[in-house]
PDB file of C-alpha atoms in Angstrom:
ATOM      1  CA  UNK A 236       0.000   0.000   0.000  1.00  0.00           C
ATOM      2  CA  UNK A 237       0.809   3.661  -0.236  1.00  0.00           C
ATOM      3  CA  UNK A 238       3.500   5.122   2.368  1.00  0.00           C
ATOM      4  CA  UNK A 239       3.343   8.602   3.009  1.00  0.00           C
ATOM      5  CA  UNK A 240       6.630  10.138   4.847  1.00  0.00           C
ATOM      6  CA  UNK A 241       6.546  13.792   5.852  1.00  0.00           C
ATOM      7  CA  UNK A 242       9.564  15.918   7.457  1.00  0.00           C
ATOM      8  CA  UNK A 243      10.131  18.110   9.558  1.00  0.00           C
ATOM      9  CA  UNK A 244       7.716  16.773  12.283  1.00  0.00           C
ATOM     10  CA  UNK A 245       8.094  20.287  13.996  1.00  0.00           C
ATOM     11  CA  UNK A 246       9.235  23.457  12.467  1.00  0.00           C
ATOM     12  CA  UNK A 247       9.580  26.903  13.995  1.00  0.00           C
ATOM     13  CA  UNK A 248       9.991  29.892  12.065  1.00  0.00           C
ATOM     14  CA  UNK A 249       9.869  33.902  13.010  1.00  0.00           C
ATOM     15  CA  UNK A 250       6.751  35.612  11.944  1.00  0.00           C
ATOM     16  CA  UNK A 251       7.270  37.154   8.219  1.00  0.00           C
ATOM     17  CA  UNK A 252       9.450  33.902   7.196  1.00  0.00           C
ATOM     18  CA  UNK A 253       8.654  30.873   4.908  1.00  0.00           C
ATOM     19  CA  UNK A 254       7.889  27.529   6.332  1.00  0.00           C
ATOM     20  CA  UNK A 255       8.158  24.655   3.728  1.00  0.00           C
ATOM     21  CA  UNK A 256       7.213  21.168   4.399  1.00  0.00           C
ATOM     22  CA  UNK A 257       8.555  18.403   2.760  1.00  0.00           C
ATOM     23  CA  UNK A 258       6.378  14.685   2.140  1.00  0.00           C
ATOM     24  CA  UNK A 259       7.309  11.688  -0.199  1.00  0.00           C
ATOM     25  CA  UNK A 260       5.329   8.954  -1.276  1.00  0.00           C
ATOM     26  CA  UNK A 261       5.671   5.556  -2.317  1.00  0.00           C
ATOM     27  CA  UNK A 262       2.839   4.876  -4.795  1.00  0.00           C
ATOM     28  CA  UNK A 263       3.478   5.606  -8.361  1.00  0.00           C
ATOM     29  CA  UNK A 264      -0.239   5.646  -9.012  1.00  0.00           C
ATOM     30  CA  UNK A 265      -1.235   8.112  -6.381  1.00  0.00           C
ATOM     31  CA  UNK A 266      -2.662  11.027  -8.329  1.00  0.00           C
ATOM     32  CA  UNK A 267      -4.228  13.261  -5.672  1.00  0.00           C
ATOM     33  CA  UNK A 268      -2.196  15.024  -2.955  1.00  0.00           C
ATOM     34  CA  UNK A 269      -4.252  17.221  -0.567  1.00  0.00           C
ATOM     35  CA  UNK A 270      -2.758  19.557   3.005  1.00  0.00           C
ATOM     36  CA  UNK A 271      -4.889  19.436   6.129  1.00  0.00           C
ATOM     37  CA  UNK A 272      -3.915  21.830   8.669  1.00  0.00           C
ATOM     38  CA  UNK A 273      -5.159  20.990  12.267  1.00  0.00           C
ATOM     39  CA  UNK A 274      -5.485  23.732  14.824  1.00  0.00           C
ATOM     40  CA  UNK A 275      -4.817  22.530  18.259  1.00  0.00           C
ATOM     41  CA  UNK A 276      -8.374  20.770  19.781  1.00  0.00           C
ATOM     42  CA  UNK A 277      -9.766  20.828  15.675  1.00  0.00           C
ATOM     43  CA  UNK A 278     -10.765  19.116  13.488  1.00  0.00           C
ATOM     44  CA  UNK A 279      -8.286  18.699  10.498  1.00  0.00           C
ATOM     45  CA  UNK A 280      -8.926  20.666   7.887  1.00  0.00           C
ATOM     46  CA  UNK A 281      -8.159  21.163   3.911  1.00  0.00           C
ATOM     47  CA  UNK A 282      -6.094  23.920   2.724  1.00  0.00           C
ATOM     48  CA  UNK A 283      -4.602  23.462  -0.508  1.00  0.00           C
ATOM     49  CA  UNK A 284      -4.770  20.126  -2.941  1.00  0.00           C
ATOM     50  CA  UNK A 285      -2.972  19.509  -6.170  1.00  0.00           C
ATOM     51  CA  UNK A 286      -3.598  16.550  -8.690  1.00  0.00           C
ATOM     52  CA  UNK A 287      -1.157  14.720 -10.944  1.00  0.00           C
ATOM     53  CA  UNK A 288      -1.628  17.013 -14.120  1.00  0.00           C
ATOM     54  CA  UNK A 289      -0.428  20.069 -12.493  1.00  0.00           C
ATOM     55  CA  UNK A 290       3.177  20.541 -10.856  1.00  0.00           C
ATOM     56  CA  UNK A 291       2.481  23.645  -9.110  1.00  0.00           C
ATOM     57  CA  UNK A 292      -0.302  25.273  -7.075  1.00  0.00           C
ATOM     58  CA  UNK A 293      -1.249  28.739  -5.278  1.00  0.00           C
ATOM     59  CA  UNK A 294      -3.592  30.255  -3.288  1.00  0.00           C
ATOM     60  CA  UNK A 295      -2.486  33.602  -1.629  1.00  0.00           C
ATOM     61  CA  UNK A 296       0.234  32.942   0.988  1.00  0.00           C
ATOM     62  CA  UNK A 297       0.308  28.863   0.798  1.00  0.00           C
ATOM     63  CA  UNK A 298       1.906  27.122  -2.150  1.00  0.00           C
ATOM     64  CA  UNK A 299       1.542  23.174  -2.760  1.00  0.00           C
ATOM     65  CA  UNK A 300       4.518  21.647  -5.911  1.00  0.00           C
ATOM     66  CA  UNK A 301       4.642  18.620  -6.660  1.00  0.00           C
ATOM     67  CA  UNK A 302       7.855  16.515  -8.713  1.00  0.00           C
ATOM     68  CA  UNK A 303       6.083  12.971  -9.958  1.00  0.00           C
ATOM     69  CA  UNK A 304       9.626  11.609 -10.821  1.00  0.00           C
ATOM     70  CA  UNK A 305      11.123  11.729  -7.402  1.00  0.00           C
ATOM     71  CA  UNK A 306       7.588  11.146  -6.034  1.00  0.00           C
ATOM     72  CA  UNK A 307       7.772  13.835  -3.614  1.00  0.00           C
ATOM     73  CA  UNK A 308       5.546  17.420  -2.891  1.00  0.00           C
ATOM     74  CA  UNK A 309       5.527  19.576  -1.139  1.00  0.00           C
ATOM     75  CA  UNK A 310       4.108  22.940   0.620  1.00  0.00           C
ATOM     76  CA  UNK A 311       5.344  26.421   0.845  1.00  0.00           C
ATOM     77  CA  UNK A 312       3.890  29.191   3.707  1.00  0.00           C
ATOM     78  CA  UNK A 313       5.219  32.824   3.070  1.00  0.00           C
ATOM     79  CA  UNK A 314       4.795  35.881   5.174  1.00  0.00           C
ATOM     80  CA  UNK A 315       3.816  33.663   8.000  1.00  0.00           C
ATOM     81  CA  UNK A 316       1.812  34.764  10.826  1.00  0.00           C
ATOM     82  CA  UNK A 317       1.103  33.495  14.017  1.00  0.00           C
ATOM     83  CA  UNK A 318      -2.639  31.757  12.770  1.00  0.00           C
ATOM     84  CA  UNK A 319      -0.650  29.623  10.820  1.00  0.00           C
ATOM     85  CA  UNK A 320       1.105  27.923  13.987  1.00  0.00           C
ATOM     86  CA  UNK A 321      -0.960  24.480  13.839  1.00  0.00           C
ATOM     87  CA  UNK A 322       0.011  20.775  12.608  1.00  0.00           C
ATOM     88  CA  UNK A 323       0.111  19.996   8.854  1.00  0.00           C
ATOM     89  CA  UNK A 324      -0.783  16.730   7.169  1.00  0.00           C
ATOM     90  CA  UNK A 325      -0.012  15.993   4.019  1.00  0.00           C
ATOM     91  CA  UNK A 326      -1.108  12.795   2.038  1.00  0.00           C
ATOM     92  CA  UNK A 327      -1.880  11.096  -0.925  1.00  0.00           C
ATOM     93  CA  UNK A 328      -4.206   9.005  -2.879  1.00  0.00           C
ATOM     94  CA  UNK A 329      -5.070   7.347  -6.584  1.00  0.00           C
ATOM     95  CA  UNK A 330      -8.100   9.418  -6.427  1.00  0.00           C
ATOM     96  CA  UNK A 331     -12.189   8.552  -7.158  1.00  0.00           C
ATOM     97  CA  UNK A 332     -13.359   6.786  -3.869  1.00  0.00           C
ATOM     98  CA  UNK A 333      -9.902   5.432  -2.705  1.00  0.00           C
ATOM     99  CA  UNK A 334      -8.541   6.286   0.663  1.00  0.00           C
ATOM    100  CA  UNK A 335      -6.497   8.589   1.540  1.00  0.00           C
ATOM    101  CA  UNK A 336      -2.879   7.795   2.967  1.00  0.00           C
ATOM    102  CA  UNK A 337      -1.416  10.884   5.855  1.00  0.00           C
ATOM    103  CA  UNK A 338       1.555  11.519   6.468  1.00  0.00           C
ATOM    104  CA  UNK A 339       2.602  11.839  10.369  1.00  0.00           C
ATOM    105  CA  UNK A 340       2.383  15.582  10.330  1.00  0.00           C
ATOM    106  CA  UNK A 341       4.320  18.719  11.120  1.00  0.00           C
ATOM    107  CA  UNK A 342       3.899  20.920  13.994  1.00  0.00           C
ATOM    108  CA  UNK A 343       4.774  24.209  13.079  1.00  0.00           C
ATOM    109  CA  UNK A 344       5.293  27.301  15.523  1.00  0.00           C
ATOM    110  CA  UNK A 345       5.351  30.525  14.328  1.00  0.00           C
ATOM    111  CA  UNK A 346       6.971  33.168  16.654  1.00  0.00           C
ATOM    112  CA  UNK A 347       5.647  36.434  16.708  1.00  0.00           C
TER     113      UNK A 347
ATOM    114  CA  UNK B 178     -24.462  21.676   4.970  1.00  0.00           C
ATOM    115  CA  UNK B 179     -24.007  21.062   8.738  1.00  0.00           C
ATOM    116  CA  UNK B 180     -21.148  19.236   7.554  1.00  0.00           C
ATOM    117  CA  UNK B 181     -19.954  15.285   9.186  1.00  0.00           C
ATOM    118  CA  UNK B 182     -21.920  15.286  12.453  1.00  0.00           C
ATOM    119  CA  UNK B 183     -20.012  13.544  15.118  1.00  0.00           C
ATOM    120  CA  UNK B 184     -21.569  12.435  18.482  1.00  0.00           C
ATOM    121  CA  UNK B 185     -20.817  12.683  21.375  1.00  0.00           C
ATOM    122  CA  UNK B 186     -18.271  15.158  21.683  1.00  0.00           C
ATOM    123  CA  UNK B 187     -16.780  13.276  24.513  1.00  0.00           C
ATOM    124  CA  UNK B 188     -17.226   9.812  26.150  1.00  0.00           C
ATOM    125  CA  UNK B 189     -15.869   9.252  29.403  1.00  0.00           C
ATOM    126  CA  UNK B 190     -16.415   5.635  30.200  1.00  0.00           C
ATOM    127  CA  UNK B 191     -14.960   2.733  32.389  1.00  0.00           C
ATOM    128  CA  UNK B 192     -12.922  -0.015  31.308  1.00  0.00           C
ATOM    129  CA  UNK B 193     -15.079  -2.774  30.059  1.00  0.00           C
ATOM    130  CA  UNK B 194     -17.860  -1.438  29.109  1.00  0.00           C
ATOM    131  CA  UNK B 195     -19.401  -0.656  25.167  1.00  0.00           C
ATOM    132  CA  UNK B 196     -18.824   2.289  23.583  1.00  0.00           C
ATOM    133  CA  UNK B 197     -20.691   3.363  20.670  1.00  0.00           C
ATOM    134  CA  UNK B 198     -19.416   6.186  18.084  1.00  0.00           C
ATOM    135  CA  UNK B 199     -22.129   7.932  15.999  1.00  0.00           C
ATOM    136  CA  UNK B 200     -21.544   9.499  12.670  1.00  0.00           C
ATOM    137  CA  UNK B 201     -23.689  11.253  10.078  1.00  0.00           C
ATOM    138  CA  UNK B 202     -21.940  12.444   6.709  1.00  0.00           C
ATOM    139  CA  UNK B 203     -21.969  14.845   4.243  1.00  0.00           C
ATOM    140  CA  UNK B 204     -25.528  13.620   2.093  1.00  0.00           C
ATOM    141  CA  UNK B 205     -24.222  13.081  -1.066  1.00  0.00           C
ATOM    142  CA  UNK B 206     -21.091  12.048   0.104  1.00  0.00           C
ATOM    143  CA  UNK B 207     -20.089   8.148  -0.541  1.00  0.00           C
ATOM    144  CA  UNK B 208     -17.195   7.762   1.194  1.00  0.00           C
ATOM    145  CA  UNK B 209     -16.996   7.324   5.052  1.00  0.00           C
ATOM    146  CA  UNK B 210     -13.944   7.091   7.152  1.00  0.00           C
ATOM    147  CA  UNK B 211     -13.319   6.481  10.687  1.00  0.00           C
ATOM    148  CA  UNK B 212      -9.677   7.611  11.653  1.00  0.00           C
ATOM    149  CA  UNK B 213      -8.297   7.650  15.469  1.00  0.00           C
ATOM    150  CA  UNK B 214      -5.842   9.875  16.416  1.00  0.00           C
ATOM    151  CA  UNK B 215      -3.161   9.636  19.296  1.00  0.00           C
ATOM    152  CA  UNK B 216      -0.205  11.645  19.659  1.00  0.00           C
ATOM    153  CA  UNK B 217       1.587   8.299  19.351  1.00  0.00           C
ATOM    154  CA  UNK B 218       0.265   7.332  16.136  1.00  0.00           C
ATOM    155  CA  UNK B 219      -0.926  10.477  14.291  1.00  0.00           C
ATOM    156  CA  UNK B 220      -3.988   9.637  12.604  1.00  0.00           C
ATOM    157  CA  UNK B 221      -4.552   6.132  11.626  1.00  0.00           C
ATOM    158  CA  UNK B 222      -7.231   4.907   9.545  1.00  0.00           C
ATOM    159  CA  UNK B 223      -9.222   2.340  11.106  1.00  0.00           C
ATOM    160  CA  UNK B 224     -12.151   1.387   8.688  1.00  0.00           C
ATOM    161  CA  UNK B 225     -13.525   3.073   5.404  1.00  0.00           C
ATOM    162  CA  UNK B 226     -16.809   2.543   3.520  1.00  0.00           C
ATOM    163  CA  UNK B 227     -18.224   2.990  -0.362  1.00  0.00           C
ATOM    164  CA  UNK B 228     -21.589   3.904  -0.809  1.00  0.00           C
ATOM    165  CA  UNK B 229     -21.968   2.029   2.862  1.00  0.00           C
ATOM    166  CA  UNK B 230     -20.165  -1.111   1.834  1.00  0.00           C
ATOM    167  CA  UNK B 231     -16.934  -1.917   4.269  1.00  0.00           C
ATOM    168  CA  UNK B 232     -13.883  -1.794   1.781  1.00  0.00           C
ATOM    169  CA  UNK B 233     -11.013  -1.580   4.178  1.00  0.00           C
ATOM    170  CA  UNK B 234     -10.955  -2.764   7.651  1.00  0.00           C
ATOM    171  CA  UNK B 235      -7.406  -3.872   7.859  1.00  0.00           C
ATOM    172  CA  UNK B 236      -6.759  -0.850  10.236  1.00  0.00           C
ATOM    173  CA  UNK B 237      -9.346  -2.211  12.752  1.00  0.00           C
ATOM    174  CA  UNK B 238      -7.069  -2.895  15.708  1.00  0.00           C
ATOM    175  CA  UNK B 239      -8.337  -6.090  17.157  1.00  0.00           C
ATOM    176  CA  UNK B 240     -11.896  -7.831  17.064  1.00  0.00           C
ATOM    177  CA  UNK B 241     -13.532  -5.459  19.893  1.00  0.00           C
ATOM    178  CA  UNK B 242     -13.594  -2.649  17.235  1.00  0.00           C
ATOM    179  CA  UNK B 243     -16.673  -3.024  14.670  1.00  0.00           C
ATOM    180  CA  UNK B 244     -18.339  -0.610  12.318  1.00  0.00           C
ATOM    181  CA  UNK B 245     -21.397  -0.441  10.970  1.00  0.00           C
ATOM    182  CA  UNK B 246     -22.815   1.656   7.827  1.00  0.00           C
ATOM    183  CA  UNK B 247     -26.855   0.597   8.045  1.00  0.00           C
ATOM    184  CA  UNK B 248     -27.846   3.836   5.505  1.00  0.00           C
ATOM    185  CA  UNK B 249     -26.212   6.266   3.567  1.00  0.00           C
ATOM    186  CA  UNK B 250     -26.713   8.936   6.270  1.00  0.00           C
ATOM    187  CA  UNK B 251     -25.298   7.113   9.451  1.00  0.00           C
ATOM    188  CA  UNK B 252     -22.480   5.041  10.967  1.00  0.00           C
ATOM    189  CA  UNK B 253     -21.357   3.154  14.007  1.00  0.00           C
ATOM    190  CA  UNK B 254     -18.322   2.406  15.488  1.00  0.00           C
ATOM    191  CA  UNK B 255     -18.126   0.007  18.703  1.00  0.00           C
ATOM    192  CA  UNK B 256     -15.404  -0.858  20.828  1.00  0.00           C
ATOM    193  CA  UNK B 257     -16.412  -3.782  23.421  1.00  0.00           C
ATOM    194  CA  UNK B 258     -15.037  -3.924  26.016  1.00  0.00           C
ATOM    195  CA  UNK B 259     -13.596  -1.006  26.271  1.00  0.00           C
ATOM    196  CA  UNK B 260      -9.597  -0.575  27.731  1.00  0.00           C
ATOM    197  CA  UNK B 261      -7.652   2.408  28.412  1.00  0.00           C
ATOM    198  CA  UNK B 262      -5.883   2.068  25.387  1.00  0.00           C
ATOM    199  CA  UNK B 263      -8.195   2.690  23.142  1.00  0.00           C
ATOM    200  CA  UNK B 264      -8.585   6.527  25.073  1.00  0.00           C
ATOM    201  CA  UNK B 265      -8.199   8.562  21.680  1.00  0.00           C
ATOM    202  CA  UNK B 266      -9.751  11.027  19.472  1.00  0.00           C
ATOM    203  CA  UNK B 267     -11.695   9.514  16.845  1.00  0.00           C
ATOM    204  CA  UNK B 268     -12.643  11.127  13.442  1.00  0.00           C
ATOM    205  CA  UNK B 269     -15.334  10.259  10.784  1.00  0.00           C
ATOM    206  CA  UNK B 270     -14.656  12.438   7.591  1.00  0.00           C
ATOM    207  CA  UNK B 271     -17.141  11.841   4.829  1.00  0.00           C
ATOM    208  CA  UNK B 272     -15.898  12.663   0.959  1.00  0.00           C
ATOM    209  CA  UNK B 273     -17.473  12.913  -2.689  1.00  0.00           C
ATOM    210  CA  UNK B 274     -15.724  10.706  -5.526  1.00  0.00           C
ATOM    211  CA  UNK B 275     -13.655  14.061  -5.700  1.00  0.00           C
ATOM    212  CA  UNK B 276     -11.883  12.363  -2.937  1.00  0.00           C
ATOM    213  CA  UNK B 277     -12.079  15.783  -0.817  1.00  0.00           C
ATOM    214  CA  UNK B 278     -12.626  15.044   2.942  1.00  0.00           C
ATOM    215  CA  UNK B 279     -14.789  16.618   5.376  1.00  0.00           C
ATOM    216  CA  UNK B 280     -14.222  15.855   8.962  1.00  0.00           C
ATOM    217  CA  UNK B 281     -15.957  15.446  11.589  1.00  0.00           C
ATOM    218  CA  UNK B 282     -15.562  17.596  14.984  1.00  0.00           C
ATOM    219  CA  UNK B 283     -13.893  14.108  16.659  1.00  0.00           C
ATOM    220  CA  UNK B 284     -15.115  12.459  19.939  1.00  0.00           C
ATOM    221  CA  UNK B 285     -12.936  12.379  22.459  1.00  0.00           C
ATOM    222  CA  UNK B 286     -12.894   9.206  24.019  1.00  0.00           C
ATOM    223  CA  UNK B 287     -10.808   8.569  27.517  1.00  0.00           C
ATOM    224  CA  UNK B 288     -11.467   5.062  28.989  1.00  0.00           C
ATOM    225  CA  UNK B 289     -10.710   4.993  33.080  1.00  0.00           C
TER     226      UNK B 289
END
């Protein structure tokens, strides 16, 4: 089955700085590769996703790229502020009704 | 949409006895996934069903975990007897064919 592996598992950066997060995958059919951030006591929630047919994605400060050779994405905070402090999952998938494999997360910290 | 219903919100219960997890989805959705999450483990996927047919159980930890899908608009999940072990949060997310979870708010289970 698909293995997900994710790094750093925490991450602290000054307010203002990029945090990028880093995830592999195993699967060379996994087509679908979605971020959850989870705010502490929350429920996990999706931010950004990015399918197979595209190798880069934005949406204002968050930024998800994805290399389908080395079988590894990843996602990219800028200007961060301190809402963003939370833990990040990414994972992956071959899409339609299959499940969807996480990653062990990264808890990132971002210091005013 | 009131979104994946999860209930209850917490369960405090005594070793040994039945616990019962209640979960509505997303109507429209046909995906349903229970997922427990410990800071040991991250989130694991326990159990996931297609248009409320079990596909996956192979994450069910040992035979006093079932699941249930009676209807397209509820689920079960049972754990008896109950052990400390098992204290966790638990998830149901709910998704479309697009793949795209919803979760659920989580119960928060502690077994004493």
């Amino acid at each position: 089955g698909e293995n997900v592996e994710q790094h750093p598992s925490t991450l602290s950066v000054q307010e203002g700085d990029s945090a990028v997060i880093k995830c592999t995958y195993s699967d060379s059919a996994s087509n679908y590769f979605p971020w959850y951030k989870q705010e502490l006591g929350k429920r996990p929630q999706l931010i950004i996703d990015i399918r197979s047919n595209v190798g880069e994605k934005k949406d204002q400060r968050i930024a998800v790229t994805l290399n389908k050779t080395a079988k590894h994405f990843s996602l990219h905070i800028t200007e961060t502020q301190p809402e963003d402090s939370a833990v990040y999952f990414c994972a992956a998938s071959t899409g339609g009704y299959q499940k969807v494999t996480f990653g062990t997360g990264t808890k990132l910290q971002v210091i005013p | 949409d009131a979104g994946v219903i999860q209930s209850p919100r917490h369960e405090v219960t005594e070793m040994g006895q039945e616990v019962t997890l209640r979960c509505k989805p997303i109507s429209g959705h046909n995906s349903l996934f229970w997922y427990r999450q410990t800071m040991m483990r991250g989130l694991e996927l326990l159990i996931y069903f297609n248009n409320n047919v079990p596909i996956d159980d192979s994450g069910m930890p040992e035979d006093r975990f079932s699941a249930k899908m009676p209807n397209a608009s509820f689920s079960t999940l049972k754990i008896q007897p109950s052990e400390p072990r098992d204290s966790a949060v638990y998830f149901c997310a709910s998704s479309p064919r697009t793949g795209v979870y919803t979760f659920g708010s989580g119960t928060r289970l502690t077994v004493v």
